[in-house]
Amino acid sequence: ALQSSQPQSDAAIIASVTAMSPNAGEVAKGKELKTAGCSSILVKHACCGDGEDLEYATFVVKELSSKASSSFAFSGLTGSANGHFGGVAASGEVTWRRMTTPTTATD
């Protein structure tokens, strides 16, 4: 585990997390690693050539680079967009299609 008390240097510390983890675990782990001193986070398998690449990449970059609280956040969106009327944020956790569709891809 990284220690946040590491002396500052010119070295780049890079860590990786796995994309589309349950409950956006890659975001929580990435923020934890960033706090511990990582200068870059690699999100493994974030892009695989399907229709969710852009949407997921936008989501994960925004979440990992946001300084806002992940447990208490306002989106500023209207009710239809923020989930009050069954929009995109209604269910809480995002379910990515590629995680529910069987594939033949391997690591």
mmCIF file of C-alpha atoms in Angstrom:
data_model
loop_
_atom_site.group_PDB
_atom_site.id
_atom_site.type_symbol
_atom_site.label_atom_id
_atom_site.label_comp_id
_atom_site.label_asym_id
_atom_site.label_seq_id
_atom_site.Cartn_x
_atom_site.Cartn_y
_atom_site.Cartn_z
ATOM 1 C CA ALA A 1 0.000 0.000 0.000
ATOM 2 C CA LEU A 2 1.150 3.511 -0.703
ATOM 3 C CA GLN A 3 1.944 5.867 2.120
ATOM 4 C CA SER A 4 0.840 9.487 1.816
ATOM 5 C CA SER A 5 3.925 10.518 3.786
ATOM 6 C CA GLN A 6 6.263 9.578 0.943
ATOM 7 C CA PRO A 7 8.766 12.318 0.144
ATOM 8 C CA GLN A 8 7.930 14.397 -2.922
ATOM 9 C CA SER A 9 10.011 13.497 -5.951
ATOM 10 C CA ASP A 10 9.947 13.713 -9.705
ATOM 11 C CA ALA A 11 8.949 10.047 -9.932
ATOM 12 C CA ALA A 12 5.548 9.238 -11.372
ATOM 13 C CA ILE A 13 3.499 6.808 -9.332
ATOM 14 C CA ILE A 14 0.972 4.975 -11.498
ATOM 15 C CA ALA A 15 -1.675 2.594 -10.201
ATOM 16 C CA SER A 16 -4.435 0.668 -11.942
ATOM 17 C CA VAL A 17 -8.060 -0.128 -11.192
ATOM 18 C CA THR A 18 -10.488 -2.342 -13.102
ATOM 19 C CA ALA A 19 -13.251 -0.619 -15.050
ATOM 20 C CA MET A 20 -16.933 -1.033 -14.205
ATOM 21 C CA SER A 21 -16.389 -2.493 -10.758
ATOM 22 C CA PRO A 22 -19.486 -3.078 -8.609
ATOM 23 C CA ASN A 23 -20.781 0.088 -6.923
ATOM 24 C CA ALA A 24 -18.267 2.199 -8.905
ATOM 25 C CA GLY A 25 -15.486 0.655 -6.845
ATOM 26 C CA GLU A 26 -12.895 1.810 -9.365
ATOM 27 C CA VAL A 27 -13.760 5.414 -8.507
ATOM 28 C CA ALA A 28 -13.467 4.902 -4.749
ATOM 29 C CA LYS A 29 -10.208 2.958 -5.124
ATOM 30 C CA GLY A 30 -8.820 5.491 -7.610
ATOM 31 C CA LYS A 31 -9.536 8.392 -5.250
ATOM 32 C CA GLU A 32 -7.945 6.448 -2.397
ATOM 33 C CA LEU A 33 -4.834 5.843 -4.493
ATOM 34 C CA LYS A 34 -4.735 9.496 -5.555
ATOM 35 C CA THR A 35 -4.874 10.587 -1.911
ATOM 36 C CA ALA A 36 -2.043 8.178 -1.143
ATOM 37 C CA GLY A 37 0.183 9.869 -3.713
ATOM 38 C CA CYS A 38 -0.485 8.287 -7.114
ATOM 39 C CA SER A 39 0.012 10.742 -9.922
ATOM 40 C CA SER A 40 -1.907 8.683 -12.500
ATOM 41 C CA ILE A 41 -4.624 6.055 -12.429
ATOM 42 C CA LEU A 42 -4.931 3.548 -15.280
ATOM 43 C CA VAL A 43 -8.479 2.251 -15.682
ATOM 44 C CA LYS A 44 -8.010 -1.243 -17.131
ATOM 45 C CA HIS A 45 -10.553 -2.377 -19.743
ATOM 46 C CA ALA A 46 -12.272 1.029 -19.836
ATOM 47 C CA CYS A 47 -12.400 1.007 -23.633
ATOM 48 C CA CYS A 48 -13.038 -2.157 -25.599
ATOM 49 C CA GLY A 49 -14.579 -0.879 -28.833
ATOM 50 C CA ASP A 50 -18.244 -1.077 -27.914
ATOM 51 C CA GLY A 51 -20.916 1.617 -27.773
ATOM 52 C CA GLU A 52 -20.283 2.353 -24.093
ATOM 53 C CA ASP A 53 -16.644 3.414 -24.458
ATOM 54 C CA LEU A 54 -17.271 7.154 -24.692
ATOM 55 C CA GLU A 55 -20.017 7.229 -22.062
ATOM 56 C CA TYR A 56 -17.963 5.189 -19.576
ATOM 57 C CA ALA A 57 -14.706 7.059 -20.210
ATOM 58 C CA THR A 58 -16.499 10.377 -19.681
ATOM 59 C CA PHE A 59 -18.059 9.061 -16.461
ATOM 60 C CA VAL A 60 -14.873 7.648 -14.955
ATOM 61 C CA VAL A 61 -12.673 10.643 -15.839
ATOM 62 C CA LYS A 62 -15.236 13.028 -14.361
ATOM 63 C CA GLU A 63 -15.596 10.979 -11.190
ATOM 64 C CA LEU A 64 -11.874 10.432 -10.676
ATOM 65 C CA SER A 65 -11.008 14.073 -11.268
ATOM 66 C CA SER A 66 -13.889 15.537 -9.262
ATOM 67 C CA LYS A 67 -13.101 17.075 -5.904
ATOM 68 C CA ALA A 68 -16.772 16.962 -4.936
ATOM 69 C CA SER A 69 -18.015 14.541 -2.322
ATOM 70 C CA SER A 70 -19.210 11.303 -3.857
ATOM 71 C CA SER A 71 -21.624 10.730 -0.985
ATOM 72 C CA PHE A 72 -23.262 14.158 -1.075
ATOM 73 C CA ALA A 73 -23.488 15.697 -4.509
ATOM 74 C CA PHE A 74 -25.884 17.856 -6.475
ATOM 75 C CA SER A 75 -25.924 17.505 -10.221
ATOM 76 C CA GLY A 76 -27.858 20.668 -11.021
ATOM 77 C CA LEU A 77 -29.920 18.736 -13.548
ATOM 78 C CA THR A 78 -33.665 18.932 -13.958
ATOM 79 C CA GLY A 79 -35.916 16.296 -12.409
ATOM 80 C CA SER A 80 -36.153 14.233 -15.571
ATOM 81 C CA ALA A 81 -32.376 13.988 -15.866
ATOM 82 C CA ASN A 82 -31.457 13.552 -12.206
ATOM 83 C CA GLY A 83 -33.832 10.693 -11.544
ATOM 84 C CA HIS A 84 -36.798 12.342 -9.878
ATOM 85 C CA PHE A 85 -38.977 11.272 -12.800
ATOM 86 C CA GLY A 86 -37.255 7.999 -13.705
ATOM 87 C CA GLY A 87 -34.383 9.501 -15.698
ATOM 88 C CA VAL A 88 -30.778 8.418 -15.941
ATOM 89 C CA ALA A 89 -29.974 8.791 -12.240
ATOM 90 C CA ALA A 90 -33.104 7.085 -10.910
ATOM 91 C CA SER A 91 -31.554 3.740 -10.050
ATOM 92 C CA GLY A 92 -28.459 5.010 -8.230
ATOM 93 C CA GLU A 93 -25.813 2.562 -9.407
ATOM 94 C CA VAL A 94 -25.088 2.536 -13.123
ATOM 95 C CA THR A 95 -25.429 -0.863 -14.792
ATOM 96 C CA TRP A 96 -23.185 -0.975 -17.823
ATOM 97 C CA ARG A 97 -24.522 -3.107 -20.692
ATOM 98 C CA ARG A 98 -21.198 -4.793 -21.345
ATOM 99 C CA MET A 99 -21.230 -6.123 -17.784
ATOM 100 C CA THR A 100 -24.589 -7.835 -18.331
ATOM 101 C CA THR A 101 -23.972 -9.118 -21.871
ATOM 102 C CA PRO A 102 -21.893 -12.291 -22.264
ATOM 103 C CA THR A 103 -18.792 -11.805 -24.407
ATOM 104 C CA THR A 104 -16.051 -13.977 -25.780
ATOM 105 C CA ALA A 105 -13.288 -11.429 -25.170
ATOM 106 C CA THR A 106 -10.348 -12.414 -22.962
ATOM 107 C CA ASP A 107 -7.667 -10.449 -21.165
#
